Every structure is written in structure tokens, then in C-alpha cells.
PDB file of C-alpha atoms and ligand atoms in Angstrom:
ATOM      1  CA  UNK A   1     -18.767  14.919 -20.649  1.00 82.00           C
ATOM      2  CA  UNK A   2     -19.103  12.096 -18.107  1.00 87.00           C
ATOM      3  CA  UNK A   3     -17.440  12.802 -14.781  1.00 93.00           C
ATOM      4  CA  UNK A   4     -14.385  10.697 -13.950  1.00 94.00           C
ATOM      5  CA  UNK A   5     -14.782   8.590 -10.821  1.00 95.00           C
ATOM      6  CA  UNK A   6     -11.783   6.635  -9.536  1.00 96.00           C
ATOM      7  CA  UNK A   7     -12.373   4.348  -6.581  1.00 96.00           C
ATOM      8  CA  UNK A   8      -9.918   1.986  -4.912  1.00 97.00           C
ATOM      9  CA  UNK A   9     -10.001  -0.374  -1.993  1.00 97.00           C
ATOM     10  CA  UNK A  10      -6.921  -0.762   0.173  1.00 95.00           C
ATOM     11  CA  UNK A  11      -4.648  -3.344  -1.427  1.00 97.00           C
ATOM     12  CA  UNK A  12      -4.613  -6.436   0.718  1.00 97.00           C
ATOM     13  CA  UNK A  13      -1.535  -7.829   2.393  1.00 96.00           C
ATOM     14  CA  UNK A  14      -0.960 -11.415   1.242  1.00 96.00           C
ATOM     15  CA  UNK A  15       0.549 -12.837   4.431  1.00 90.00           C
ATOM     16  CA  UNK A  16      -2.695 -14.775   4.780  1.00 89.00           C
ATOM     17  CA  UNK A  17      -5.900 -15.599   2.912  1.00 93.00           C
ATOM     18  CA  UNK A  18      -8.880 -13.209   2.757  1.00 96.00           C
ATOM     19  CA  UNK A  19     -11.386 -12.960   5.591  1.00 96.00           C
ATOM     20  CA  UNK A  20     -14.876 -11.520   5.918  1.00 97.00           C
ATOM     21  CA  UNK A  21     -13.521  -7.991   6.541  1.00 96.00           C
ATOM     22  CA  UNK A  22     -11.876  -7.997   3.107  1.00 97.00           C
ATOM     23  CA  UNK A  23     -15.159  -9.144   1.547  1.00 97.00           C
ATOM     24  CA  UNK A  24     -17.043  -6.351   3.325  1.00 97.00           C
ATOM     25  CA  UNK A  25     -14.722  -3.651   2.008  1.00 97.00           C
ATOM     26  CA  UNK A  26     -14.876  -4.945  -1.592  1.00 98.00           C
ATOM     27  CA  UNK A  27     -18.679  -5.046  -1.526  1.00 98.00           C
ATOM     28  CA  UNK A  28     -18.879  -1.465  -0.197  1.00 98.00           C
ATOM     29  CA  UNK A  29     -16.553  -0.192  -2.929  1.00 98.00           C
ATOM     30  CA  UNK A  30     -18.468  -2.205  -5.523  1.00 98.00           C
ATOM     31  CA  UNK A  31     -21.724  -0.504  -4.535  1.00 98.00           C
ATOM     32  CA  UNK A  32     -20.148   2.936  -5.102  1.00 98.00           C
ATOM     33  CA  UNK A  33     -18.595   1.874  -8.415  1.00 97.00           C
ATOM     34  CA  UNK A  34     -21.879   0.460  -9.729  1.00 97.00           C
ATOM     35  CA  UNK A  35     -23.826   3.484  -8.504  1.00 97.00           C
ATOM     36  CA  UNK A  36     -21.501   5.834 -10.363  1.00 97.00           C
ATOM     37  CA  UNK A  37     -21.647   3.750 -13.540  1.00 96.00           C
ATOM     38  CA  UNK A  38     -25.438   3.902 -13.309  1.00 97.00           C
ATOM     39  CA  UNK A  39     -25.157   7.719 -13.152  1.00 96.00           C
ATOM     40  CA  UNK A  40     -23.217   7.580 -16.404  1.00 96.00           C
ATOM     41  CA  UNK A  41     -19.867   8.487 -14.848  1.00 95.00           C
ATOM     42  CA  UNK A  42     -16.582   7.235 -16.287  1.00 94.00           C
ATOM     43  CA  UNK A  43     -15.613   4.794 -13.516  1.00 95.00           C
ATOM     44  CA  UNK A  44     -12.331   3.051 -12.809  1.00 94.00           C
ATOM     45  CA  UNK A  45     -12.535   0.651  -9.888  1.00 96.00           C
ATOM     46  CA  UNK A  46      -9.294  -0.779  -8.534  1.00 96.00           C
ATOM     47  CA  UNK A  47      -8.415  -3.451  -6.041  1.00 97.00           C
ATOM     48  CA  UNK A  48      -5.322  -5.613  -5.625  1.00 97.00           C
ATOM     49  CA  UNK A  49      -2.672  -7.114  -3.381  1.00 98.00           C
ATOM     50  CA  UNK A  50       0.289  -5.711  -1.438  1.00 97.00           C
ATOM     51  CA  UNK A  51       2.984  -8.391  -1.734  1.00 97.00           C
ATOM     52  CA  UNK A  52       6.322  -7.213  -0.366  1.00 97.00           C
ATOM     53  CA  UNK A  53       7.879  -7.009   3.085  1.00 92.00           C
ATOM     54  CA  UNK A  54       9.652  -8.947   5.803  1.00 89.00           C
ATOM     55  CA  UNK A  55       6.376 -10.138   7.320  1.00 90.00           C
ATOM     56  CA  UNK A  56       5.493 -11.942   4.076  1.00 94.00           C
ATOM     57  CA  UNK A  57       8.920 -13.588   3.900  1.00 94.00           C
ATOM     58  CA  UNK A  58       8.441 -14.876   7.444  1.00 93.00           C
ATOM     59  CA  UNK A  59       4.912 -16.117   6.730  1.00 94.00           C
ATOM     60  CA  UNK A  60       6.203 -17.956   3.640  1.00 96.00           C
ATOM     61  CA  UNK A  61       9.001 -19.516   5.689  1.00 96.00           C
ATOM     62  CA  UNK A  62       6.509 -20.680   8.293  1.00 96.00           C
ATOM     63  CA  UNK A  63       4.360 -22.189   5.519  1.00 95.00           C
ATOM     64  CA  UNK A  64       7.474 -23.873   4.068  1.00 97.00           C
ATOM     65  CA  UNK A  65       6.849 -22.385   0.612  1.00 96.00           C
ATOM     66  CA  UNK A  66       9.166 -20.211  -1.556  1.00 97.00           C
ATOM     67  CA  UNK A  67       8.050 -16.587  -1.152  1.00 97.00           C
ATOM     68  CA  UNK A  68       7.101 -16.057  -4.820  1.00 97.00           C
ATOM     69  CA  UNK A  69       4.912 -19.156  -4.743  1.00 97.00           C
ATOM     70  CA  UNK A  70       3.404 -18.026  -1.430  1.00 97.00           C
ATOM     71  CA  UNK A  71       2.357 -14.568  -2.715  1.00 97.00           C
ATOM     72  CA  UNK A  72       1.051 -16.020  -5.999  1.00 97.00           C
ATOM     73  CA  UNK A  73      -1.096 -18.457  -4.067  1.00 97.00           C
ATOM     74  CA  UNK A  74      -2.544 -15.880  -1.666  1.00 97.00           C
ATOM     75  CA  UNK A  75      -3.020 -13.215  -4.331  1.00 97.00           C
ATOM     76  CA  UNK A  76      -4.998 -15.756  -6.325  1.00 97.00           C
ATOM     77  CA  UNK A  77      -7.322 -16.212  -3.325  1.00 97.00           C
ATOM     78  CA  UNK A  78      -8.010 -12.459  -3.268  1.00 98.00           C
ATOM     79  CA  UNK A  79      -8.671 -12.500  -7.017  1.00 97.00           C
ATOM     80  CA  UNK A  80     -11.010 -15.430  -6.479  1.00 97.00           C
ATOM     81  CA  UNK A  81     -12.773 -13.408  -3.769  1.00 97.00           C
ATOM     82  CA  UNK A  82     -13.617 -10.639  -6.267  1.00 97.00           C
ATOM     83  CA  UNK A  83     -14.921 -13.284  -8.661  1.00 96.00           C
ATOM     84  CA  UNK A  84     -17.206 -15.124  -6.230  1.00 96.00           C
ATOM     85  CA  UNK A  85     -18.585 -11.833  -4.877  1.00 97.00           C
ATOM     86  CA  UNK A  86     -19.147 -10.600  -8.446  1.00 96.00           C
ATOM     87  CA  UNK A  87     -17.104  -7.466  -7.705  1.00 97.00           C
ATOM     88  CA  UNK A  88     -16.981  -5.181 -10.758  1.00 96.00           C
ATOM     89  CA  UNK A  89     -13.351  -4.068 -10.402  1.00 96.00           C
ATOM     90  CA  UNK A  90     -11.755  -2.864 -13.645  1.00 93.00           C
ATOM     91  CA  UNK A  91      -8.282  -3.931 -12.666  1.00 94.00           C
ATOM     92  CA  UNK A  92      -6.480  -6.031 -10.064  1.00 95.00           C
ATOM     93  CA  UNK A  93      -3.033  -4.623  -9.262  1.00 96.00           C
ATOM     94  CA  UNK A  94      -0.203  -6.700  -7.761  1.00 97.00           C
ATOM     95  CA  UNK A  95       2.835  -4.966  -6.255  1.00 97.00           C
ATOM     96  CA  UNK A  96       5.055  -7.874  -7.385  1.00 97.00           C
ATOM     97  CA  UNK A  97       4.132  -7.081 -11.003  1.00 95.00           C
ATOM     98  CA  UNK A  98       7.404  -6.057 -12.643  1.00 94.00           C
ATOM     99  CA  UNK A  99       5.793  -4.951 -15.878  1.00 91.00           C
ATOM    100  CA  UNK A 100       3.206  -2.490 -14.579  1.00 91.00           C
ATOM    101  CA  UNK A 101       3.940  -1.681 -10.928  1.00 95.00           C
ATOM    102  CA  UNK A 102       7.740  -1.616 -10.738  1.00 96.00           C
ATOM    103  CA  UNK A 103       8.321   0.983 -13.501  1.00 95.00           C
ATOM    104  CA  UNK A 104       5.936   3.348 -11.670  1.00 96.00           C
ATOM    105  CA  UNK A 105       7.959   3.038  -8.459  1.00 97.00           C
ATOM    106  CA  UNK A 106      11.192   3.702 -10.286  1.00 96.00           C
ATOM    107  CA  UNK A 107       9.713   6.745 -11.995  1.00 96.00           C
ATOM    108  CA  UNK A 108       8.422   8.136  -8.700  1.00 96.00           C
ATOM    109  CA  UNK A 109      11.772   7.540  -6.993  1.00 97.00           C
ATOM    110  CA  UNK A 110      13.616   9.426  -9.742  1.00 97.00           C
ATOM    111  CA  UNK A 111      11.131  12.303  -9.509  1.00 96.00           C
ATOM    112  CA  UNK A 112      11.566  12.529  -5.735  1.00 97.00           C
ATOM    113  CA  UNK A 113      15.339  12.474  -6.124  1.00 96.00           C
ATOM    114  CA  UNK A 114      15.143  15.303  -8.628  1.00 97.00           C
ATOM    115  CA  UNK A 115      12.967  17.440  -6.352  1.00 97.00           C
ATOM    116  CA  UNK A 116      15.276  16.817  -3.380  1.00 97.00           C
ATOM    117  CA  UNK A 117      12.548  15.108  -1.380  1.00 97.00           C
ATOM    118  CA  UNK A 118      14.566  12.019  -0.449  1.00 96.00           C
ATOM    119  CA  UNK A 119      17.842  11.939   1.404  1.00 96.00           C
ATOM    120  CA  UNK A 120      19.999   9.415   3.261  1.00 95.00           C
ATOM    121  CA  UNK A 121      20.580   9.343   7.001  1.00 92.00           C
ATOM    122  CA  UNK A 122      21.754   6.997   9.715  1.00 90.00           C
ATOM    123  CA  UNK A 123      18.819   5.848  11.732  1.00 82.00           C
ATOM    124  CA  UNK A 124      18.859   4.277  15.174  1.00 86.00           C
ATOM    125  CA  UNK A 125      15.644   2.865  16.509  1.00 87.00           C
ATOM    126  CA  UNK A 126      13.414   0.002  17.558  1.00 92.00           C
ATOM    127  CA  UNK A 127      11.954  -1.969  14.684  1.00 90.00           C
ATOM    128  CA  UNK A 128       8.807  -4.091  15.124  1.00 91.00           C
ATOM    129  CA  UNK A 129       8.335  -6.707  12.386  1.00 86.00           C
ATOM    130  CA  UNK A 130       4.598  -6.942  13.184  1.00 89.00           C
ATOM    131  CA  UNK A 131       4.220  -3.202  12.586  1.00 88.00           C
ATOM    132  CA  UNK A 132       6.686  -3.286   9.642  1.00 81.00           C
ATOM    133  CA  UNK A 133       7.754   0.016  11.140  1.00 83.00           C
ATOM    134  CA  UNK A 134       9.928   1.732  13.690  1.00 84.00           C
ATOM    135  CA  UNK A 135       8.237   2.148  17.056  1.00 90.00           C
ATOM    136  CA  UNK A 136       9.231   4.145  20.108  1.00 88.00           C
ATOM    137  CA  UNK A 137       9.831   3.409  23.787  1.00 87.00           C
ATOM    138  CA  UNK A 138       6.293   4.528  24.601  1.00 87.00           C
ATOM    139  CA  UNK A 139       4.873   1.696  22.414  1.00 90.00           C
ATOM    140  CA  UNK A 140       6.553  -0.858  24.683  1.00 93.00           C
ATOM    141  CA  UNK A 141       5.195  -2.761  27.667  1.00 94.00           C
ATOM    142  CA  UNK A 142       7.749  -4.997  29.420  1.00 93.00           C
ATOM    143  CA  UNK A 143      10.159  -4.358  26.524  1.00 92.00           C
ATOM    144  CA  UNK A 144       7.653  -5.784  24.046  1.00 95.00           C
ATOM    145  CA  UNK A 145       5.496  -4.086  21.404  1.00 95.00           C
ATOM    146  CA  UNK A 146       2.152  -3.712  23.135  1.00 93.00           C
ATOM    147  CA  UNK A 147       0.217  -4.604  19.978  1.00 94.00           C
ATOM    148  CA  UNK A 148       2.269  -7.524  18.646  1.00 93.00           C
ATOM    149  CA  UNK A 149       3.632  -8.813  21.992  1.00 94.00           C
ATOM    150  CA  UNK A 150       7.077  -9.306  20.463  1.00 94.00           C
ATOM    151  CA  UNK A 151      10.411  -7.745  21.323  1.00 94.00           C
ATOM    152  CA  UNK A 152      11.462  -5.107  18.748  1.00 94.00           C
ATOM    153  CA  UNK A 153      14.819  -5.367  16.998  1.00 91.00           C
ATOM    154  CA  UNK A 154      17.374  -2.652  17.753  1.00 91.00           C
ATOM    155  CA  UNK A 155      18.303  -1.235  14.387  1.00 86.00           C
ATOM    156  CA  UNK A 156      21.167   1.085  13.461  1.00 88.00           C
ATOM    157  CA  UNK A 157      21.274   1.569   9.716  1.00 88.00           C
ATOM    158  CA  UNK A 158      21.544   4.008   6.842  1.00 91.00           C
ATOM    159  CA  UNK A 159      18.218   4.555   5.088  1.00 92.00           C
ATOM    160  CA  UNK A 160      16.609   6.907   2.647  1.00 96.00           C
ATOM    161  CA  UNK A 161      14.012   9.261   4.107  1.00 95.00           C
ATOM    162  CA  UNK A 162      11.205  11.214   2.507  1.00 96.00           C
ATOM    163  CA  UNK A 163      10.955  14.869   3.590  1.00 97.00           C
ATOM    164  CA  UNK A 164       7.371  14.726   4.823  1.00 96.00           C
ATOM    165  CA  UNK A 165       8.190  17.467   7.377  1.00 96.00           C
ATOM    166  CA  UNK A 166       8.606  19.921   4.487  1.00 96.00           C
ATOM    167  CA  UNK A 167       4.960  19.380   3.542  1.00 96.00           C
ATOM    168  CA  UNK A 168       3.322  19.816   6.964  1.00 96.00           C
ATOM    169  CA  UNK A 169       1.928  23.303   6.242  1.00 97.00           C
ATOM    170  CA  UNK A 170       0.771  22.426   2.741  1.00 97.00           C
ATOM    171  CA  UNK A 171      -1.066  19.289   3.911  1.00 96.00           C
ATOM    172  CA  UNK A 172      -2.600  21.154   6.853  1.00 96.00           C
ATOM    173  CA  UNK A 173      -3.976  23.850   4.550  1.00 97.00           C
ATOM    174  CA  UNK A 174      -5.385  21.344   2.066  1.00 97.00           C
ATOM    175  CA  UNK A 175      -7.179  19.458   4.856  1.00 96.00           C
ATOM    176  CA  UNK A 176      -8.514  22.667   6.404  1.00 96.00           C
ATOM    177  CA  UNK A 177      -9.777  23.970   3.062  1.00 96.00           C
ATOM    178  CA  UNK A 178     -11.500  20.662   2.296  1.00 94.00           C
ATOM    179  CA  UNK A 179      -9.382  19.954  -0.788  1.00 96.00           C
ATOM    180  CA  UNK A 180      -8.208  16.810   1.056  1.00 95.00           C
ATOM    181  CA  UNK A 181     -11.376  15.495   2.589  1.00 95.00           C
ATOM    182  CA  UNK A 182     -11.123  13.258   5.664  1.00 95.00           C
ATOM    183  CA  UNK A 183     -14.274  11.739   7.120  1.00 93.00           C
ATOM    184  CA  UNK A 184     -15.524  11.405   9.781  1.00 95.00           C
ATOM    185  CA  UNK A 185     -14.783  14.818  11.341  1.00 95.00           C
ATOM    186  CA  UNK A 186     -13.094  13.139  14.348  1.00 96.00           C
ATOM    187  CA  UNK A 187     -10.473  11.549  12.059  1.00 96.00           C
ATOM    188  CA  UNK A 188      -9.888  14.889  10.346  1.00 96.00           C
ATOM    189  CA  UNK A 189      -9.307  16.566  13.700  1.00 96.00           C
ATOM    190  CA  UNK A 190      -6.939  13.822  14.768  1.00 95.00           C
ATOM    191  CA  UNK A 191      -4.770  14.347  11.670  1.00 94.00           C
ATOM    192  CA  UNK A 192      -4.847  18.130  12.135  1.00 96.00           C
ATOM    193  CA  UNK A 193      -3.701  17.673  15.722  1.00 95.00           C
ATOM    194  CA  UNK A 194      -0.737  15.588  14.475  1.00 92.00           C
ATOM    195  CA  UNK A 195       0.004  18.269  11.891  1.00 93.00           C
ATOM    196  CA  UNK A 196       0.171  20.912  14.651  1.00 93.00           C
ATOM    197  CA  UNK A 197       3.175  19.035  16.061  1.00 91.00           C
ATOM    198  CA  UNK A 198       4.657  18.808  12.564  1.00 92.00           C
ATOM    199  CA  UNK A 199       4.991  15.612  10.535  1.00 93.00           C
ATOM    200  CA  UNK A 200       8.249  13.698  10.781  1.00 90.00           C
ATOM    201  CA  UNK A 201      10.242  12.499   7.775  1.00 93.00           C
ATOM    202  CA  UNK A 202       9.389   8.945   6.744  1.00 90.00           C
ATOM    203  CA  UNK A 203      11.781   6.032   6.206  1.00 89.00           C
ATOM    204  CA  UNK A 204      11.673   5.158   2.510  1.00 94.00           C
ATOM    205  CA  UNK A 205      14.186   2.290   2.289  1.00 95.00           C
ATOM    206  CA  UNK A 206      15.635  -0.606   4.285  1.00 91.00           C
ATOM    207  CA  UNK A 207      18.963  -2.379   3.742  1.00 92.00           C
ATOM    208  CA  UNK A 208      18.347  -5.265   1.341  1.00 93.00           C
ATOM    209  CA  UNK A 209      20.119  -7.654   3.719  1.00 89.00           C
ATOM    210  CA  UNK A 210      17.125  -7.184   6.046  1.00 85.00           C
ATOM    211  CA  UNK A 211      14.477  -6.683   3.400  1.00 89.00           C
ATOM    212  CA  UNK A 212      15.274  -8.637   0.265  1.00 90.00           C
ATOM    213  CA  UNK A 213      11.708  -9.253  -0.931  1.00 95.00           C
ATOM    214  CA  UNK A 214      10.872  -5.927  -2.524  1.00 96.00           C
ATOM    215  CA  UNK A 215      11.836  -3.418  -5.177  1.00 97.00           C
ATOM    216  CA  UNK A 216      15.522  -2.361  -5.163  1.00 96.00           C
ATOM    217  CA  UNK A 217      16.333   1.358  -4.917  1.00 97.00           C
ATOM    218  CA  UNK A 218      17.145   2.390  -8.517  1.00 95.00           C
ATOM    219  CA  UNK A 219      20.888   2.058  -9.086  1.00 93.00           C
ATOM    220  CA  UNK A 220      21.532   0.787  -5.555  1.00 93.00           C
ATOM    221  CA  UNK A 221      20.978  -2.914  -5.006  1.00 90.00           C
ATOM    222  CA  UNK A 222      22.026  -2.750  -1.325  1.00 94.00           C
ATOM    223  CA  UNK A 223      18.777  -0.892  -0.456  1.00 96.00           C
ATOM    224  CA  UNK A 224      15.186  -1.997  -0.906  1.00 96.00           C
ATOM    225  CA  UNK A 225      12.350   0.487  -1.258  1.00 96.00           C
ATOM    226  CA  UNK A 226      10.196   0.470   1.839  1.00 92.00           C
ATOM    227  CA  UNK A 227       6.412   0.001   1.856  1.00 89.00           C
ATOM    228  CA  UNK A 228       5.625   3.755   1.619  1.00 88.00           C
ATOM    229  CA  UNK A 229       7.511   4.093  -1.637  1.00 94.00           C
ATOM    230  CA  UNK A 230       6.221   0.801  -3.017  1.00 96.00           C
ATOM    231  CA  UNK A 231       2.709  -0.296  -2.040  1.00 96.00           C
ATOM    232  CA  UNK A 232       1.110   3.166  -2.084  1.00 95.00           C
ATOM    233  CA  UNK A 233       2.291   3.719  -5.659  1.00 96.00           C
ATOM    234  CA  UNK A 234      -0.261   1.066  -6.774  1.00 96.00           C
ATOM    235  CA  UNK A 235      -2.924   3.778  -7.019  1.00 95.00           C
ATOM    236  CA  UNK A 236      -0.788   5.383  -9.747  1.00 94.00           C
ATOM    237  CA  UNK A 237       0.726   2.333 -11.443  1.00 94.00           C
ATOM    238  CA  UNK A 238      -2.703   0.774 -12.002  1.00 92.00           C
ATOM    239  CA  UNK A 239      -3.780   3.767 -14.080  1.00 90.00           C
ATOM    240  CA  UNK A 240      -0.674   3.797 -16.222  1.00 89.00           C
ATOM    241  CA  UNK A 241       1.852   6.022 -14.373  1.00 92.00           C
ATOM    242  CA  UNK A 242       5.347   4.890 -15.389  1.00 90.00           C
ATOM    243  CA  UNK A 243       4.115   2.697 -18.229  1.00 83.00           C
ATOM    244  CA  UNK A 244       2.800   5.400 -20.553  1.00 70.00           C
ATOM    245  CA  UNK A 245       1.580   3.969 -23.795  1.00 54.00           C
ATOM    246  CA  UNK A 246       0.905   0.620 -22.188  1.00 55.00           C
ATOM    247  CA  UNK A 247      -2.802  -0.039 -22.269  1.00 54.00           C
ATOM    248  CA  UNK A 248      -4.021  -1.858 -19.194  1.00 54.00           C
ATOM    249  CA  UNK A 249      -6.228  -4.801 -19.923  1.00 49.00           C
ATOM    250  CA  UNK A 250      -9.356  -4.372 -17.847  1.00 48.00           C
ATOM    251  CA  UNK A 251      -9.849  -7.585 -15.916  1.00 46.00           C
ATOM    252  CA  UNK A 252     -13.598  -7.046 -15.843  1.00 46.00           C
ATOM    253  CA  UNK A 253     -15.479  -8.948 -18.511  1.00 40.00           C
ATOM    254  CA  UNK A 254     -17.807  -6.751 -20.546  1.00 39.00           C
ATOM    255  CA  UNK A 255     -20.713  -9.184 -20.679  1.00 35.00           C
ATOM    256  CA  UNK A 256     -23.163  -9.859 -17.868  1.00 34.00           C
ATOM    257  CA  UNK A 257     -21.633 -11.891 -15.079  1.00 35.00           C
ATOM    258  CA  UNK A 258     -23.085 -14.831 -13.266  1.00 33.00           C
ATOM    259  CA  UNK A 259     -23.671 -14.098  -9.633  1.00 33.00           C
ATOM    260  CA  UNK A 260     -22.192 -16.860  -7.578  1.00 31.00           C
ATOM    261  CA  UNK A 261     -21.498 -17.075  -3.880  1.00 32.00           C
ATOM    262  CA  UNK A 262     -19.143 -19.476  -2.253  1.00 32.00           C
ATOM    263  CA  UNK A 263     -18.044 -19.674   1.341  1.00 32.00           C
ATOM    264  CA  UNK A 264     -15.249 -22.084   0.614  1.00 34.00           C
ATOM    265  CA  UNK A 265     -12.398 -19.552   0.387  1.00 34.00           C
ATOM    266  CA  UNK A 266     -12.913 -18.107   3.871  1.00 30.00           C
TER     267      UNK A 266
HETATM  268 ZN1  LIG B 301       4.319  -4.078  16.770  1.00 80.03          ZN
END
């Protein structure tokens, strides 16, 4: 029986076109995918684009283009990148894909609801659009986010949270035992140090008045699912989670491919 080998890149954020760093990552993943195919393993190689969020809406506004058109255009550039680099990905996932990606999110949300892992609470905090996340006072220099050099918004809202804190011990054990492998060792130790303090629950939704470009919380149109409950699900949706019975069309052609290089998209 051939061994299953599933490899993914990060999915790229489409608030801008690809750059050389994206190309580098795809090529590295491609090498591993091709190597494993050569060993006779059953390989599935995934890449794609992360297309929701307030930062994308703002980038589209700045470009003067409707947001759907903006993400289509930039996602196409990333797809073109895989073509010109002759990347052998089996599928290209898009988080704006309502047929394949969205049903997976909904399924996961329902599962988490059932297991009691998501709950609602009022949250007060500082929100940095650049981070697409809440930051704390210690991230500020002169009242501005030290990374993005912008003033955070003061936010007081009711959001869904995922009970990550409940899983601190379990995650710690799996990392220590090597079941979850983190390399290099320094990164592993860093995560274990965070785990010692205990993980905090993670915001899983934003009010749709502030985040309209995204997937609505099932049965609640006033909330939009936040990046953690949306983008990360791509690793499941692309292999059929939530669309059981739906056969994904591999985007890779089966015949030999012409190797072409073009610098024009950078
Ligand atoms: Zn920031």
C-alpha cells in the first residue's frame, strides 16, 4: 500500500499580488511533493488563497475595485504563479469558494457547537486592522501598534470564542510526545513555554457590521466567522470535508507540462 503524503503551503492572502517569497515557498513544497511521488507515495499537494477579512476590503477600496473583483484578480495571479513555476499542486483552494470551502466551515462550526467548544462573550479590547487581531497595551508604542504604526480601534463587542484554553494540556502532551512535531527545536520550545502559561480562548467571530466580507455564522447573519474558523479550514475543505461525495477535480494536468518561467507577474 502506498503511503499517503499530504502537503500544503500556507494559503496566500490576496490583499496584493505574489512576490518572490511566495514563489520560494511553492517551489520548496513542490520539491517535497515530487520527491514523494517519485517514492511511489500517494501524494496530495495543496495550495490556494485566503480571501476574506477587513484588510482585503480596505485594499479593494484603495484600488477602487469591488471586493469580489479584487480577490478574483489577485487569486488569479497566484494561480498563474503556480503555472509559470510548473508547480505540481493537485488542487488550488479559494476561501471564497461557496461550493467547496463554505460547506466545510459550516460543518465544523456545527460540530464545535455540539461539543460545547464555542461560546459567546462580550469582549473589550484594542483591535489592529494590520494584525487582523486584538492586540494588547504592551504591543503599543506612542499609542500605535509597533508593527503596523497605526492606532488600534477600541472595540467593545459580543463575539464567539473557541475554548482553546480547554486544550492546553492535550496540546502540550502531543507536542512533548512528538505526535505534533514542531521544527526547529527552538520553535517547539517557544510554543511549550506559551503552553506553560496556558492558552487563551480565541475569538472566532466578528460583528458583520465590521466584517462583512466573510462567511456568516450559521443561522446568525449579524456575525461573520473570523479568520481562525474560516481560512484554516481550507486544509480540510480541499480534501472533501463538508462536501462528502463531491469529487474534487484535480487542477493538475496528467500529461507532461511545459516548463516555462516568466518574471512578468512579480
Ligand atoms: Zn498591528
